Coordinates of C-alpha atoms in Angstrom, one line a residue:
M1 CA 11.5 -5.3 -12.6
G2 CA 14.4 -6.9 -14.5
N3 CA 17.0 -8.8 -12.5
L4 CA 16.2 -9.0 -8.8
S5 CA 19.0 -8.2 -6.4
L6 CA 20.4 -11.2 -4.6
F7 CA 19.5 -9.5 -1.3
T8 CA 15.8 -9.3 -2.3
V9 CA 15.8 -12.9 -3.4
I10 CA 17.4 -14.0 0.0
I11 CA 14.8 -12.0 2.0
I12 CA 11.9 -13.4 0.0
A13 CA 13.2 -17.0 0.2
A14 CA 13.7 -16.6 4.0
N15 CA 10.2 -15.4 4.4
V16 CA 8.8 -18.2 2.3
L17 CA 10.8 -21.0 4.0
I18 CA 10.2 -19.8 7.6
S19 CA 6.5 -19.1 7.0
Y20 CA 5.9 -22.5 5.5
K21 CA 7.7 -24.1 8.4
G22 CA 5.3 -22.2 10.6
F23 CA 2.2 -23.2 8.6
N24 CA 3.1 -26.9 9.3
D25 CA 4.6 -26.7 12.7
F26 CA 2.3 -25.2 15.4
S27 CA 4.9 -25.2 18.1
F28 CA 7.5 -23.5 15.9
F29 CA 4.9 -20.8 15.0
E30 CA 4.0 -20.3 18.7
R31 CA 7.7 -20.1 19.7
Y32 CA 8.7 -17.4 17.2
K33 CA 5.6 -15.2 16.8
F34 CA 5.4 -11.7 18.3
N35 CA 3.8 -12.2 21.7
I36 CA 3.7 -9.6 24.5
G37 CA 3.9 -12.3 27.2
G38 CA 6.8 -14.0 25.6
I39 CA 8.7 -10.7 25.1
R40 CA 8.1 -9.7 28.7
R41 CA 9.6 -13.0 29.8
G42 CA 12.8 -12.0 28.0
E43 CA 12.2 -13.5 24.6
Q44 CA 13.1 -10.4 22.7
F45 CA 14.0 -12.5 19.6
R46 CA 10.3 -12.7 18.9
M47 CA 10.4 -9.0 17.8
F48 CA 12.6 -10.0 14.9
S49 CA 11.6 -13.6 14.2
S50 CA 7.9 -12.7 13.9
G51 CA 8.8 -10.7 10.8
F52 CA 9.5 -13.9 8.9
L53 CA 6.3 -15.7 9.9
H54 CA 2.9 -15.2 8.2
A55 CA -0.7 -16.1 9.1
D56 CA -1.4 -17.8 5.8
T57 CA -0.4 -18.0 2.2
Q58 CA -2.4 -15.0 1.2
H59 CA -0.7 -12.9 3.9
L60 CA 2.7 -14.1 2.7
L61 CA 2.0 -13.5 -0.9
F62 CA 0.8 -10.0 -0.4
N63 CA 3.8 -8.9 1.5
M64 CA 6.3 -10.6 -0.8
L65 CA 4.7 -9.1 -3.9
T66 CA 4.9 -5.7 -2.4
L67 CA 8.6 -6.3 -1.5
Y68 CA 9.2 -7.6 -5.0
F69 CA 7.8 -4.4 -6.6
F70 CA 9.6 -1.9 -4.5
A71 CA 12.8 -3.4 -3.1
D72 CA 15.0 -2.9 -6.2
R73 CA 13.7 0.7 -6.5
V74 CA 15.2 1.4 -3.1
I75 CA 18.4 -0.5 -3.9
L76 CA 18.8 1.6 -7.0
F77 CA 19.0 4.7 -4.9
V78 CA 20.8 3.6 -1.7
Q79 CA 22.6 0.4 -2.6
E80 CA 22.2 -3.0 -1.0
V81 CA 23.7 -2.6 2.4
N82 CA 21.5 0.5 3.1
F83 CA 18.5 -1.4 1.8
L84 CA 19.1 -4.0 4.4
I85 CA 19.5 -1.3 7.1
I86 CA 16.1 0.1 6.1
Y87 CA 14.4 -3.3 6.0
A88 CA 15.8 -4.4 9.4
G89 CA 15.2 -1.0 11.0
S90 CA 11.6 -0.8 9.8
L91 CA 11.0 -4.3 11.1
A92 CA 12.5 -3.4 14.5
L93 CA 10.5 -0.1 14.8
G94 CA 7.3 -1.8 13.8
S95 CA 7.8 -4.3 16.6
L96 CA 8.7 -1.6 19.1
V97 CA 5.6 0.4 18.3
S98 CA 3.5 -2.7 18.7
L99 CA 5.2 -3.4 22.0
Y100 CA 4.6 0.1 23.2
F101 CA 0.9 0.2 22.3
H102 CA 0.1 -3.3 23.6
K103 CA 2.6 -3.6 26.5
N104 CA -0.2 -4.4 29.0
E105 CA -2.0 -6.9 26.7
Y106 CA -0.2 -10.1 27.8
Y107 CA -1.8 -12.3 25.2
Y108 CA -1.4 -10.0 22.2
S109 CA 0.3 -11.7 19.3
A110 CA 1.2 -10.8 15.7
V111 CA 3.2 -12.1 12.7
G112 CA 4.2 -10.8 9.3
A113 CA 6.8 -8.8 7.4
S114 CA 4.4 -5.9 7.0
G115 CA 6.4 -3.5 9.1
A116 CA 9.6 -4.1 7.2
V117 CA 7.8 -4.1 3.8
T118 CA 5.9 -0.9 4.6
G119 CA 9.2 0.7 5.5
I120 CA 10.6 -0.3 2.1
L121 CA 7.5 1.1 0.4
Y122 CA 7.9 4.5 2.2
A123 CA 11.6 4.6 1.4
A124 CA 10.7 4.1 -2.3
I125 CA 8.2 6.9 -2.1
L126 CA 10.7 9.3 -0.6
L127 CA 13.5 8.3 -3.0
D128 CA 11.3 8.4 -6.1
P129 CA 8.2 10.6 -5.5
T130 CA 7.1 10.5 -9.1
M131 CA 6.4 6.8 -9.0
S132 CA 2.8 5.6 -9.2
I133 CA 1.1 2.6 -7.6
Y134 CA -1.4 0.3 -9.4
L135 CA -4.0 -1.3 -7.2
F136 CA -6.1 -4.3 -8.4
F137 CA -9.4 -2.5 -7.7
V138 CA -8.4 0.9 -9.1
P139 CA -8.1 1.2 -12.9
I140 CA -5.8 4.2 -12.8
P141 CA -2.4 4.8 -11.4
I142 CA -2.2 6.4 -7.9
P143 CA 0.6 8.8 -7.1
A144 CA 2.7 6.9 -4.5
Y145 CA 2.8 9.8 -2.1
I146 CA -1.0 10.0 -1.9
F147 CA -1.2 6.3 -1.3
G148 CA 1.4 6.7 1.5
I149 CA -0.3 9.5 3.3
V150 CA -3.7 7.8 3.1
Y151 CA -2.2 4.5 4.2
L152 CA -0.7 6.0 7.3
L153 CA -3.9 7.9 8.2
Y154 CA -5.8 4.6 7.8
S155 CA -3.3 2.9 10.1
I156 CA -3.9 5.6 12.7
Y157 CA -7.7 5.0 12.4
G158 CA -7.1 1.2 12.7
M159 CA -5.0 1.7 15.8
K160 CA -7.7 3.8 17.4
K161 CA -10.6 1.6 16.4
R162 CA -8.9 -1.8 16.4
V163 CA -10.1 -2.4 12.9
G164 CA -9.9 -6.0 11.8
N165 CA -7.3 -8.5 13.0
I166 CA -4.5 -6.4 11.6
G167 CA -1.3 -5.0 13.3
H168 CA -1.9 -1.4 12.2
D169 CA 0.7 -0.2 14.8
A170 CA 3.4 -2.4 13.2
H171 CA 2.5 -1.0 9.8
F172 CA 2.7 2.5 11.1
G173 CA 6.0 1.9 13.0
G174 CA 7.5 0.3 9.9
A175 CA 6.5 3.2 7.7
V176 CA 8.0 5.6 10.2
G177 CA 11.2 3.5 10.3
G178 CA 11.5 3.6 6.5
Y179 CA 10.9 7.3 6.5
L180 CA 13.4 8.2 9.2
I181 CA 16.2 5.8 8.2
T182 CA 15.9 6.9 4.5
L183 CA 16.3 10.6 5.6
I184 CA 19.3 9.7 7.8
L185 CA 20.9 7.8 4.9
K186 CA 20.0 10.4 2.3
P187 CA 19.9 13.8 4.0
S188 CA 20.1 15.4 0.6
L189 CA 16.3 14.7 0.3
F190 CA 15.7 17.7 2.6
E191 CA 17.1 19.8 -0.3
T192 CA 15.8 17.9 -3.3
N193 CA 12.5 16.8 -2.1
L194 CA 11.5 18.9 0.9
L195 CA 7.8 19.1 0.0
M196 CA 7.5 15.3 0.0
V197 CA 9.4 15.0 3.3
G198 CA 7.0 17.4 4.8
L199 CA 3.8 15.8 3.4
L200 CA 4.8 12.3 4.6
A201 CA 5.5 13.8 8.1
V202 CA 1.9 14.9 8.5
P203 CA 0.4 11.6 9.6
I204 CA 3.4 11.1 12.0
I205 CA 2.7 14.4 13.6
I206 CA -1.1 13.6 13.8
L207 CA -0.3 10.4 15.6
F208 CA 2.0 12.2 18.1
I209 CA -0.7 14.8 18.8
M210 CA -3.4 12.2 19.3
H211 CA -1.2 10.1 21.6
K212 CA -0.3 13.2 23.7
A213 CA -4.0 14.0 23.9
G214 CA -4.9 10.5 25.0
K215 CA -6.9 9.8 21.9
I216 CA -5.0 6.7 21.0

């Protein structure tokens, strides 16, 4: 990974400091987490602040490691300001998708940088489709685009079945954010990498069809 970008260091540091504040201060955690009731009362800041809180150290570590491995890959291709746009946009879209699917669940809550981090992961896949991902439980490298498609399909399944205590909708929204914003910033990908653009669009189209059909 070499030298980390200052932008990456600042984002990781902000997540660590704010998350640890939340670990030790229940009122702080409750004030800034994503919560439908709070947002409907006008506390829209929760849609952003919740992206810097985490449920526990393991949750924080997983998200920050993922960001560590893929952030500078994105910066290499689009530069630091555009990286921040992708990160913030993915966080925002992840929260918006969660709000949309849970708008009538007054007590629904969530925390984590997963939406933003997933957006960075998908941006990296689009920008460098030849990259591979190594998972702890798989002894061989996995092509990043295969991981991306399977991950989004699993997120759709999780949204439908409410699998685990996981914000699958925020993951999906973040991934879509990373996908769309990267294409807006780098429209040349439609010429240089049209096949990958099409493949990564498949889960998005599936979700749209399922939603229109009332299946999710």
